[in-house]
Short mmCIF file of C-alpha atoms and ligand atoms in Angstrom, two decimals:
data_model
loop_
_atom_site.label_atom_id
_atom_site.label_comp_id
_atom_site.label_asym_id
_atom_site.label_seq_id
_atom_site.Cartn_x
_atom_site.Cartn_y
_atom_site.Cartn_z
CA MET C 1 0.00 0.00 0.00
CA GLU C 2 1.32 3.40 -0.92
CA LEU C 3 0.84 5.55 2.19
CA LEU C 4 1.70 8.94 0.77
CA LYS C 5 -0.55 10.67 -1.77
CA SER C 6 0.60 12.21 -5.06
CA SER C 7 -1.60 15.26 -4.51
CA LYS C 8 -0.32 16.01 -1.02
CA LYS C 9 1.58 19.30 -0.84
CA TYR C 10 4.36 20.07 1.62
CA GLN C 11 5.76 23.46 2.59
CA LEU C 12 9.00 25.09 3.67
CA PHE C 13 9.52 25.98 7.33
CA ILE C 14 10.94 29.43 7.98
CA ASN C 15 10.87 31.40 11.24
CA GLY C 16 8.27 29.09 12.74
CA GLU C 17 5.91 29.30 9.75
CA TRP C 18 4.97 26.71 7.12
CA LYS C 19 4.89 28.44 3.73
CA ASN C 20 5.01 28.00 -0.03
CA SER C 21 7.77 29.62 -2.04
CA ILE C 22 7.12 32.97 -3.74
CA SER C 23 7.63 31.25 -7.11
CA ASN C 24 4.85 28.84 -6.15
CA GLN C 25 6.84 25.99 -7.70
CA PHE C 26 6.85 22.42 -6.42
CA ILE C 27 9.23 19.45 -6.63
CA GLU C 28 7.67 16.03 -7.26
CA VAL C 29 8.92 13.32 -4.96
CA ILE C 30 9.00 9.89 -6.63
CA ASN C 31 8.77 6.47 -5.00
CA PRO C 32 11.74 4.62 -6.57
CA ALA C 33 10.02 1.24 -6.13
CA THR C 34 6.87 2.13 -8.06
CA GLY C 35 7.68 5.26 -10.05
CA ASN C 36 4.62 6.95 -8.48
CA ILE C 37 4.60 10.51 -7.19
CA VAL C 38 4.29 10.44 -3.39
CA GLY C 39 4.05 14.15 -2.71
CA GLN C 40 4.86 17.64 -3.95
CA VAL C 41 7.19 19.86 -2.03
CA ALA C 42 7.43 23.65 -2.26
CA SER C 43 10.63 24.65 -4.00
CA GLY C 44 12.23 27.78 -2.62
CA ASN C 45 15.45 29.37 -3.71
CA ILE C 46 17.36 32.59 -3.04
CA VAL C 47 14.61 34.64 -1.36
CA GLU C 48 13.53 31.85 0.97
CA THR C 49 17.11 30.94 1.85
CA LYS C 50 17.82 34.56 2.82
CA GLU C 51 14.68 34.63 4.96
CA ALA C 52 15.75 31.41 6.63
CA ILE C 53 19.20 32.82 7.38
CA ASP C 54 17.66 36.00 8.83
CA ALA C 55 15.46 33.87 11.09
CA ALA C 56 18.40 31.70 12.24
CA CYS C 57 20.44 34.83 13.00
CA ASP C 58 17.64 36.68 14.81
CA SER C 59 16.91 33.71 17.06
CA PHE C 60 20.56 32.86 17.75
CA PHE C 61 21.00 35.23 20.71
CA SER C 62 18.07 33.91 22.73
CA TRP C 63 18.65 30.23 21.86
CA SER C 64 22.36 30.36 22.64
CA LYS C 65 21.59 31.98 26.02
CA GLU C 66 18.99 29.34 26.90
CA THR C 67 20.11 26.95 29.65
CA SER C 68 21.50 23.67 28.47
CA LYS C 69 18.86 21.93 30.57
CA ALA C 70 16.04 23.71 28.72
CA ARG C 71 17.60 22.76 25.37
CA ALA C 72 18.08 19.16 26.54
CA ASP C 73 14.43 18.96 27.64
CA ILE C 74 13.25 19.92 24.14
CA LEU C 75 15.56 17.34 22.54
CA MET C 76 14.27 14.65 24.88
CA ARG C 77 10.67 15.50 23.95
CA LEU C 78 11.66 15.15 20.31
CA TYR C 79 13.24 11.76 21.07
CA PHE C 80 9.94 10.48 22.49
CA LEU C 81 7.91 12.02 19.64
CA LEU C 82 10.06 10.25 17.04
CA LEU C 83 9.55 6.92 18.76
CA GLU C 84 5.80 7.50 19.09
CA ASN C 85 5.65 8.16 15.34
CA GLU C 86 8.06 5.40 14.33
CA GLU C 87 5.70 3.50 12.06
CA TYR C 88 4.52 6.54 10.11
CA LEU C 89 8.03 7.95 9.71
CA ALA C 90 9.34 4.56 8.55
CA SER C 91 6.62 4.42 5.88
CA VAL C 92 7.62 7.92 4.70
CA ILE C 93 11.25 6.80 4.36
CA THR C 94 10.29 3.64 2.47
CA ASN C 95 8.01 5.58 0.15
CA GLU C 96 10.36 8.39 -0.72
CA MET C 97 13.68 6.55 -0.94
CA GLY C 98 12.89 2.85 -1.31
CA LYS C 99 14.48 1.36 1.79
CA PRO C 100 12.70 -1.78 3.09
CA ILE C 101 10.38 -0.94 6.00
CA VAL C 102 12.33 -3.08 8.49
CA GLN C 103 15.46 -1.01 7.77
CA ALA C 104 13.43 2.22 7.76
CA ARG C 105 12.21 1.50 11.32
CA LYS C 106 15.84 1.12 12.41
CA GLU C 107 16.63 4.47 10.80
CA VAL C 108 13.85 6.14 12.81
CA GLN C 109 15.21 4.57 16.01
CA THR C 110 18.74 5.77 15.19
CA ALA C 111 17.45 9.28 14.47
CA ALA C 112 15.61 9.29 17.81
CA GLU C 113 18.73 8.06 19.62
CA HIS C 114 20.71 11.02 18.26
CA PHE C 115 18.30 13.40 19.98
CA ARG C 116 18.54 11.47 23.22
CA TRP C 117 22.34 11.23 23.13
CA ASN C 118 22.76 14.92 22.35
CA ALA C 119 20.22 15.88 25.02
CA GLU C 120 22.39 13.98 27.50
CA GLU C 121 25.60 15.55 26.18
CA ALA C 122 24.09 19.07 26.24
CA ARG C 123 24.38 19.00 30.05
CA ARG C 124 28.11 18.22 29.87
CA ILE C 125 29.56 21.25 28.11
CA TYR C 126 32.55 21.94 30.34
CA GLY C 127 35.04 24.81 30.46
CA GLN C 128 38.34 24.92 32.33
CA THR C 129 40.16 27.13 34.81
CA ILE C 130 43.93 27.14 34.72
CA GLN C 131 46.41 28.14 37.45
CA SER C 132 48.44 31.09 36.22
CA SER C 133 52.18 31.47 36.74
CA GLU C 134 51.41 35.06 37.83
CA LYS C 135 49.70 35.76 41.19
CA GLN C 136 47.41 38.50 39.88
CA LYS C 137 46.05 36.57 36.93
CA ARG C 138 42.91 34.45 36.61
CA LEU C 139 42.68 32.20 33.56
CA SER C 140 39.74 30.32 32.11
CA ILE C 141 38.46 28.69 28.97
CA ILE C 142 34.78 28.69 28.08
CA ARG C 143 32.88 26.96 25.26
CA GLN C 144 30.31 28.81 23.18
CA PRO C 145 28.13 27.84 20.21
CA VAL C 146 29.73 28.63 16.82
CA GLY C 147 26.68 30.59 15.62
CA PRO C 148 24.02 30.04 12.97
CA VAL C 149 24.79 26.86 11.02
CA ALA C 150 23.95 25.64 7.50
CA ALA C 151 23.34 21.91 7.07
CA ILE C 152 23.09 19.99 3.79
CA THR C 153 22.10 16.32 3.80
CA PRO C 154 21.86 13.39 1.32
CA TRP C 155 18.96 11.15 0.32
CA ASN C 156 20.24 7.77 1.44
CA PHE C 157 19.30 8.21 5.13
CA PRO C 158 16.79 11.04 4.82
CA LEU C 159 15.85 11.13 8.51
CA SER C 160 18.92 10.03 10.46
CA MET C 161 21.35 12.21 8.49
CA VAL C 162 19.21 15.23 9.39
CA ALA C 163 19.05 14.12 13.03
CA ARG C 164 22.85 13.74 13.16
CA LYS C 165 23.15 17.47 12.39
CA LEU C 166 20.06 18.98 14.01
CA ALA C 167 20.56 17.31 17.40
CA PRO C 168 24.16 18.42 18.15
CA ALA C 169 23.57 21.90 16.68
CA LEU C 170 20.55 22.46 18.95
CA ALA C 171 22.26 20.88 21.96
CA SER C 172 25.21 23.25 21.55
CA GLY C 173 23.03 26.35 21.29
CA CYS C 174 23.35 26.87 17.53
CA THR C 175 20.47 27.78 15.23
CA ILE C 176 20.22 26.10 11.85
CA VAL C 177 19.14 26.32 8.22
CA LEU C 178 18.73 22.84 6.73
CA LYS C 179 18.68 21.92 3.05
CA PRO C 180 17.80 18.23 2.68
CA ALA C 181 18.22 16.29 -0.58
CA GLU C 182 15.59 17.18 -3.17
CA GLN C 183 14.88 13.47 -3.78
CA THR C 184 13.80 12.89 -0.17
CA PRO C 185 12.59 16.05 1.56
CA ILE C 186 9.44 14.62 3.18
CA SER C 187 11.27 12.81 6.00
CA ALA C 188 12.94 16.12 6.97
CA ILE C 189 9.57 17.93 6.80
CA GLU C 190 7.96 15.37 9.12
CA LEU C 191 10.89 15.69 11.53
CA PHE C 192 10.47 19.48 11.58
CA LYS C 193 6.76 19.10 12.38
CA LEU C 194 7.72 17.03 15.41
CA ALA C 195 10.45 19.50 16.41
CA GLU C 196 7.86 22.27 16.37
CA LYS C 197 5.63 20.12 18.59
CA ALA C 198 8.56 19.45 20.94
CA GLY C 199 8.85 23.20 21.54
CA VAL C 200 11.79 24.35 19.43
CA PRO C 201 11.29 28.16 19.37
CA ASN C 202 10.52 30.06 16.16
CA GLY C 203 13.50 30.74 13.89
CA VAL C 204 15.82 28.27 15.61
CA ILE C 205 15.34 25.62 12.90
CA ASN C 206 14.55 26.48 9.29
CA LEU C 207 14.00 24.24 6.29
CA VAL C 208 14.60 25.22 2.66
CA ILE C 209 14.24 22.87 -0.28
CA GLY C 210 15.01 23.59 -3.93
CA ASN C 211 17.88 24.08 -6.36
CA PRO C 212 20.97 22.80 -4.46
CA LYS C 213 23.51 25.13 -6.04
CA GLU C 214 21.41 28.29 -5.63
CA ILE C 215 20.60 27.52 -2.00
CA GLY C 216 24.15 26.34 -1.27
CA ASP C 217 25.67 29.51 -2.73
CA VAL C 218 23.45 31.79 -0.63
CA LEU C 219 24.29 29.83 2.53
CA LEU C 220 28.00 29.94 1.85
CA GLU C 221 28.15 33.58 0.79
CA ASP C 222 26.37 34.89 3.89
CA LYS C 223 28.94 35.95 6.49
CA ARG C 224 26.50 35.39 9.33
CA ILE C 225 26.49 31.63 8.73
CA ARG C 226 29.51 30.52 10.74
CA LYS C 227 29.58 26.85 9.95
CA ILE C 228 28.61 24.42 7.25
CA THR C 229 27.93 20.81 8.11
CA PHE C 230 27.59 18.59 5.04
CA THR C 231 26.94 14.93 4.33
CA GLY C 232 27.15 13.79 0.73
CA SER C 233 29.55 12.98 -2.06
CA THR C 234 33.25 13.87 -1.95
CA GLU C 235 32.80 15.79 -5.20
CA VAL C 236 30.19 18.21 -3.77
CA GLY C 237 32.00 18.28 -0.41
CA LYS C 238 35.18 19.59 -2.04
CA LEU C 239 33.23 22.35 -3.75
CA LEU C 240 31.58 23.46 -0.51
CA TYR C 241 34.87 23.24 1.39
CA LYS C 242 36.50 25.52 -1.19
CA ASN C 243 33.68 28.06 -1.00
CA ALA C 244 33.60 27.93 2.82
CA ALA C 245 37.30 28.86 2.83
CA LYS C 246 36.49 32.35 1.48
CA GLN C 247 35.14 33.34 4.90
CA VAL C 248 37.02 30.68 6.89
CA LYS C 249 33.73 29.14 7.96
CA ARG C 250 33.96 26.10 10.22
CA VAL C 251 33.26 22.88 8.28
CA SER C 252 32.24 19.31 9.02
CA MET C 253 32.27 16.99 6.03
CA GLU C 254 30.88 13.46 6.01
CA LEU C 255 31.78 12.34 2.50
CA GLY C 256 31.97 9.28 0.30
CA GLY C 257 33.67 5.99 1.11
CA HIS C 258 35.09 2.88 -0.52
CA ALA C 259 35.17 0.39 2.32
CA PRO C 260 37.47 -2.61 2.19
CA MET C 261 36.21 -5.72 3.96
CA ILE C 262 39.00 -8.19 4.75
CA VAL C 263 38.04 -11.81 5.34
CA PHE C 264 40.96 -13.79 6.82
CA GLU C 265 41.13 -17.59 6.69
CA ASP C 266 40.88 -17.75 10.50
CA CYS C 267 37.44 -16.12 10.61
CA ASP C 268 34.21 -17.80 11.68
CA LEU C 269 33.05 -18.35 8.09
CA GLU C 270 29.32 -18.74 8.62
CA SER C 271 28.89 -15.71 10.85
CA THR C 272 31.18 -13.69 8.54
CA VAL C 273 29.10 -14.48 5.46
CA ASN C 274 25.89 -13.57 7.32
CA GLN C 275 27.34 -10.20 8.27
CA VAL C 276 28.82 -9.49 4.83
CA VAL C 277 25.45 -10.13 3.16
CA LYS C 278 23.59 -7.91 5.64
CA SER C 279 26.09 -5.10 5.37
CA LYS C 280 26.53 -5.21 1.58
CA PHE C 281 22.83 -5.28 0.72
CA ASN C 282 21.67 -2.97 3.51
CA ASN C 283 19.85 -0.02 1.88
CA THR C 284 20.46 -1.75 -1.49
CA GLY C 285 24.19 -1.01 -1.19
CA GLN C 286 23.51 2.73 -0.97
CA THR C 287 25.48 3.50 2.18
CA CYS C 288 28.75 5.39 2.57
CA VAL C 289 30.12 2.47 4.63
CA SER C 290 29.02 -0.24 2.21
CA PRO C 291 31.74 -2.87 1.62
CA ASN C 292 32.92 -2.00 -1.89
CA ARG C 293 35.96 -4.26 -1.96
CA ILE C 294 35.60 -7.67 -0.34
CA TYR C 295 39.08 -9.21 0.03
CA VAL C 296 38.92 -12.93 0.78
CA GLN C 297 42.04 -14.95 1.67
CA GLN C 298 42.75 -17.38 -1.18
CA SER C 299 42.64 -20.56 0.99
CA ILE C 300 38.94 -20.02 1.90
CA LYS C 301 37.74 -18.22 -1.20
CA ASP C 302 35.81 -21.12 -2.77
CA SER C 303 33.96 -21.95 0.43
CA PHE C 304 33.25 -18.26 1.05
CA ILE C 305 31.82 -17.75 -2.43
CA ASN C 306 29.62 -20.86 -2.27
CA LEU C 307 28.04 -19.80 1.00
CA PHE C 308 27.80 -16.15 -0.06
CA LYS C 309 26.11 -17.02 -3.37
CA GLU C 310 23.54 -19.21 -1.62
CA GLN C 311 22.58 -16.38 0.76
CA VAL C 312 22.50 -13.69 -1.92
CA GLN C 313 20.20 -15.84 -4.05
CA SER C 314 17.76 -16.10 -1.17
CA LEU C 315 17.38 -12.30 -0.79
CA LYS C 316 13.91 -11.06 -1.63
CA MET C 317 13.73 -7.91 -3.70
CA GLY C 318 10.74 -5.59 -4.16
CA TYR C 319 8.71 -2.66 -2.86
CA GLY C 320 9.93 -2.47 0.72
CA ILE C 321 6.57 -1.70 2.31
CA ASP C 322 6.11 -5.52 2.44
CA GLU C 323 7.60 -6.87 5.66
CA ASN C 324 9.54 -9.71 4.02
CA ILE C 325 11.50 -7.61 1.51
CA ASP C 326 15.30 -7.58 2.00
CA VAL C 327 16.42 -5.42 -0.93
CA GLY C 328 14.65 -2.41 -2.42
CA PRO C 329 15.30 -0.39 -5.57
CA VAL C 330 18.16 2.06 -6.13
CA VAL C 331 17.13 5.67 -5.82
CA ASN C 332 16.65 6.72 -9.45
CA GLN C 333 17.54 6.13 -13.10
CA SER C 334 21.01 7.65 -12.82
CA GLY C 335 21.70 5.40 -9.82
CA LEU C 336 20.62 2.40 -11.89
CA ASP C 337 22.75 3.51 -14.86
CA LYS C 338 25.83 3.78 -12.64
CA VAL C 339 25.34 0.25 -11.29
CA LYS C 340 24.92 -1.13 -14.83
CA LYS C 341 28.02 0.71 -16.01
CA HIS C 342 30.18 -0.61 -13.17
CA VAL C 343 29.08 -4.22 -13.68
CA GLU C 344 29.50 -4.09 -17.47
CA ASP C 345 32.94 -2.48 -17.15
CA ALA C 346 34.08 -5.12 -14.64
CA ILE C 347 32.88 -8.03 -16.79
CA GLN C 348 34.43 -6.56 -19.90
CA LYS C 349 37.77 -6.26 -18.05
CA GLY C 350 37.73 -9.89 -16.84
CA ALA C 351 35.51 -10.16 -13.75
CA THR C 352 33.22 -13.20 -13.56
CA LEU C 353 29.56 -13.07 -12.64
CA VAL C 354 28.68 -15.33 -9.70
CA VAL C 355 25.05 -14.25 -9.42
CA GLY C 356 22.80 -11.37 -10.59
CA GLY C 357 24.20 -8.88 -13.10
CA THR C 358 20.98 -7.56 -14.63
CA VAL C 359 18.21 -5.06 -14.16
CA SER C 360 15.58 -7.06 -12.34
CA ASP C 361 12.26 -8.15 -13.78
CA LYS C 362 11.45 -10.18 -10.66
CA ALA C 363 10.42 -7.27 -8.45
CA ASN C 364 6.66 -6.75 -8.30
CA HIS C 365 6.75 -3.21 -9.77
CA LYS C 366 7.99 -2.79 -13.29
CA ASN C 367 8.45 1.00 -13.03
CA GLY C 368 10.88 0.70 -10.11
CA TYR C 369 14.68 0.99 -10.32
CA PHE C 370 15.54 -2.58 -9.39
CA TYR C 371 18.90 -4.25 -10.00
CA GLU C 372 19.46 -7.91 -9.06
CA PRO C 373 21.68 -8.47 -5.99
CA THR C 374 24.97 -9.19 -7.73
CA VAL C 375 28.26 -10.89 -6.87
CA LEU C 376 31.37 -10.46 -9.02
CA ASP C 377 34.54 -12.55 -8.67
CA HIS C 378 38.08 -11.91 -10.03
CA VAL C 379 37.72 -8.15 -9.65
CA ASP C 380 40.96 -6.16 -9.98
CA GLU C 381 42.43 -2.66 -9.61
CA GLN C 382 41.78 -1.60 -13.23
CA MET C 383 37.98 -1.70 -12.92
CA LEU C 384 35.73 1.30 -12.20
CA ILE C 385 34.07 -0.60 -9.37
CA THR C 386 37.40 -0.76 -7.49
CA ASN C 387 37.90 2.98 -7.58
CA GLN C 388 34.46 4.62 -7.48
CA GLU C 389 31.46 4.24 -5.16
CA THR C 390 28.95 1.99 -6.95
CA PHE C 391 26.10 2.80 -4.55
CA GLY C 392 24.16 -0.29 -5.53
CA PRO C 393 23.61 -3.98 -4.72
CA VAL C 394 26.91 -5.27 -6.14
CA ALA C 395 29.51 -7.23 -4.15
CA PRO C 396 32.96 -7.30 -5.82
CA ILE C 397 35.29 -10.05 -4.57
CA PHE C 398 39.10 -9.92 -4.64
CA SER C 399 41.56 -12.49 -3.35
CA PHE C 400 44.80 -12.11 -1.38
CA GLU C 401 47.53 -14.29 0.13
CA THR C 402 49.17 -12.34 2.98
CA GLU C 403 48.26 -9.79 5.65
CA ASP C 404 50.80 -7.21 4.42
CA GLU C 405 49.56 -7.50 0.85
CA VAL C 406 45.90 -6.97 1.77
CA VAL C 407 46.59 -4.00 4.06
CA LYS C 408 48.47 -2.27 1.22
CA LYS C 409 45.63 -2.97 -1.21
CA ALA C 410 42.98 -1.85 1.27
CA ASN C 411 44.77 1.47 1.86
CA ASN C 412 45.34 2.12 -1.83
CA THR C 413 42.53 4.67 -2.24
CA ASP C 414 41.86 8.36 -1.61
CA TYR C 415 38.86 7.41 0.55
CA GLY C 416 39.23 6.70 4.27
CA LEU C 417 35.79 6.22 5.82
CA ALA C 418 35.13 2.64 6.97
CA ALA C 419 36.96 -0.69 6.89
CA TYR C 420 36.12 -4.15 8.23
CA ILE C 421 38.15 -7.18 9.32
CA PHE C 422 36.96 -10.71 9.97
CA THR C 423 39.37 -12.84 12.02
CA GLU C 424 39.40 -14.82 15.27
CA ASN C 425 43.08 -13.95 15.81
CA LEU C 426 43.34 -11.20 18.45
CA SER C 427 46.86 -10.01 17.55
CA ARG C 428 45.98 -9.83 13.88
CA SER C 429 42.82 -7.83 14.58
CA VAL C 430 44.86 -5.26 16.55
CA ARG C 431 47.70 -5.12 13.99
CA VAL C 432 45.43 -4.72 11.00
CA SER C 433 42.94 -2.29 12.57
CA GLU C 434 45.87 -0.03 13.53
CA ALA C 435 47.39 -0.25 10.03
CA LEU C 436 44.19 0.58 8.14
CA GLU C 437 43.98 4.24 7.09
CA TYR C 438 40.29 4.68 7.86
CA GLY C 439 38.24 6.71 10.34
CA MET C 440 36.29 3.63 11.47
CA VAL C 441 37.15 -0.08 11.66
CA GLY C 442 34.73 -2.91 12.44
CA ILE C 443 36.27 -6.12 13.81
CA ASN C 444 33.85 -8.99 13.27
CA ASP C 445 31.24 -6.24 13.26
CA THR C 446 29.64 -4.22 10.48
CA VAL C 447 27.35 -1.90 12.42
CA LEU C 448 29.29 1.36 12.61
CA SER C 449 26.43 3.81 12.87
CA GLN C 450 25.84 3.81 16.62
CA VAL C 451 25.23 7.07 18.48
CA GLU C 452 27.86 6.23 21.09
CA GLY C 453 30.59 6.05 18.42
CA SER C 454 32.45 8.82 16.57
CA PHE C 455 31.27 8.47 12.98
CA GLY C 456 33.44 9.96 10.24
CA GLY C 457 36.33 9.59 7.86
CA ILE C 458 39.87 10.66 7.07
CA LYS C 459 41.59 11.50 3.75
CA GLU C 460 38.96 12.46 1.13
CA SER C 461 36.15 10.92 3.19
CA GLY C 462 35.81 13.93 5.44
CA ILE C 463 36.62 16.22 8.28
CA GLY C 464 35.09 15.99 11.76
CA ARG C 465 32.95 13.40 13.52
CA GLU C 466 29.27 12.92 14.30
CA GLY C 467 27.98 11.21 17.44
CA GLY C 468 30.10 9.79 20.24
CA PRO C 469 31.65 11.56 23.19
CA GLY C 470 32.87 14.53 21.10
CA CYS C 471 29.59 15.15 19.28
CA LEU C 472 29.26 18.78 20.42
CA GLU C 473 32.87 19.74 19.65
CA GLU C 474 31.96 20.40 16.02
CA PHE C 475 29.42 23.06 17.07
CA LEU C 476 31.41 24.81 19.82
CA GLU C 477 34.10 27.47 19.81
CA THR C 478 36.78 27.77 22.47
CA LYS C 479 37.19 31.15 24.16
CA TRP C 480 40.21 31.91 26.33
CA ILE C 481 39.62 34.55 29.02
CA THR C 482 42.37 36.09 31.08
CA SER C 483 41.99 38.76 33.74
CA THR C 484 44.17 40.72 36.11
CA ILE C 485 42.94 41.00 39.70
CA ARG C 486 43.78 43.97 41.94
CA ASP C 487 44.76 43.38 45.62
P1 NAD B 1 25.38 14.58 -3.24
O1 NAD B 1 26.72 15.09 -2.87
O2 NAD B 1 25.01 14.54 -4.65
O3 NAD B 1 24.24 15.45 -2.51
C1 NAD B 1 24.28 15.67 -1.12
C2 NAD B 1 23.54 16.95 -0.81
O4 NAD B 1 24.25 18.03 -1.42
C3 NAD B 1 22.12 17.01 -1.38
O5 NAD B 1 21.30 17.70 -0.47
C4 NAD B 1 22.29 17.83 -2.65
O6 NAD B 1 21.13 18.50 -3.05
C5 NAD B 1 23.36 18.81 -2.20
N1 NAD B 1 24.12 19.46 -3.28
C6 NAD B 1 24.46 18.95 -4.48
N2 NAD B 1 25.15 19.88 -5.19
C7 NAD B 1 25.25 20.99 -4.41
C8 NAD B 1 25.84 22.28 -4.57
N3 NAD B 1 26.48 22.62 -5.68
N4 NAD B 1 25.73 23.17 -3.55
C9 NAD B 1 25.09 22.84 -2.41
N5 NAD B 1 24.51 21.63 -2.20
C10 NAD B 1 24.60 20.72 -3.18
O7 NAD B 1 25.26 13.15 -2.53
P2 NAD B 1 24.01 12.16 -2.54
O8 NAD B 1 23.97 11.47 -3.85
O9 NAD B 1 22.79 12.83 -2.04
O10 NAD B 1 24.44 11.12 -1.39
C11 NAD B 1 25.29 10.06 -1.61
C12 NAD B 1 26.71 10.42 -1.17
O11 NAD B 1 26.70 10.77 0.21
C13 NAD B 1 27.65 9.25 -1.29
O12 NAD B 1 28.89 9.70 -1.78
C14 NAD B 1 27.77 8.75 0.14
O13 NAD B 1 28.96 8.03 0.40
C15 NAD B 1 27.73 10.04 0.89
N6 NAD B 1 27.33 9.83 2.29
C16 NAD B 1 28.28 9.98 3.27
C17 NAD B 1 27.94 9.73 4.60
C18 NAD B 1 28.97 9.90 5.68
O14 NAD B 1 28.56 9.93 6.84
N7 NAD B 1 30.24 10.00 5.39
C19 NAD B 1 26.64 9.33 4.92
C20 NAD B 1 25.69 9.18 3.90
C21 NAD B 1 26.06 9.44 2.58
#
């Protein structure tokens, strides 16, 4: 059942008001599983972005002076509201981006947890006093919010990526202008409705949707916006980073990845294969931490592939609103074209097809963007799939002989987001996790997106971290205060 309606219209949220754009234009949001329109969203550009910035700036003083307890209370109310509305929000996610409902529910829970975690952390913004070497001096360091913030988010986790920015910004005392992805704005709109209900004051959070470049340029050119927090591709991230440099704005960048997954011969094979399948086909391979290079030690490669193939063949693909669907569509036609191109290129350069390899006709909706869960063997360094994010349900398998060899291969990329190791050998797990040039490493574990952890990458995968014990650092400035005391 399609829960959203093609005729339903959604508005922008600026200074506490829901409104259409002055152009009165709308963006159609398409369900990638059915090809149906699931809603129309007001498309605002320069004028609305400026209004949103004005609102974020006008409300900054009062919000930043609010007690951290009052801010935490609002975030906790939002946490409970998200959980109360879990089923509806999950259906919105499934309808606008195609993720199976079971995975969409988890996304709602993760989004909620970000509000809870940041509410808890809001109470722990500490300064310092320092003993001076001079008797008359008093020295201290205080932490203050950076100011009004611009946030730009991707489509692949349309709710939790917004939560990962909104929650720490609000907890720190920052105000915010958010531009979500134009493919999936409805999740963000529903989250803003709940934030309003939770008591976020007018102007503190603002939502603009429309032409990414126009909105992005206005946000970056305005001196009053003191920070940009971005999640998306490395390509767009570099552009924003360059433009942010003109005013030395603070930046946080959560960018693309090309995760190596290293399967050593001493792993627990059955549990490894279960985890590799779950992680690779989660969100139809459209995650920044998706294993894009699966390195399997030569001695166990045949047994690994046999077990892997069996499990991949049993995955059920289709419109994810059905409870038993494991793999949904990719997000749109250009996503599908990229997957096709990577598979064709690999096969043409010598990879062998273990399973899949075609646009699917098995899914129950012929207008959806479905590609069969695919496994490729004999993949090598010359292929596109080894060097670019595929962002689709394709598992490329490589083989290796020694630990040193595989670490070198795994590090041979400009990306540095996530890496995984499967081994039962403790010393090896320590050696290899320390040698991998990545911001996150999973050892016999593929679930990296946990609020308690510091999520983020190194090299061209990003700057800064989201979640974890340092979650508010990205939204706080350090101020050093020194004073001279008279006797
Ligand atoms: P994208 O870079 O195309 O778009 C991301 C956002 O940037 C969207 O809101 C888009 O409208 C906006 N945008 C595009 N061009 C812009 C411009 N010129 N100025 C301002 N904004 C602009 O990425 P996507 O396709 O939406 O998402 C997939 C990418 O995101 C992948 O590379 C994935 O690895 C990455 N990602 C990273 C993380 C992480 O935490 N590191 C998490 C999720 C996704």
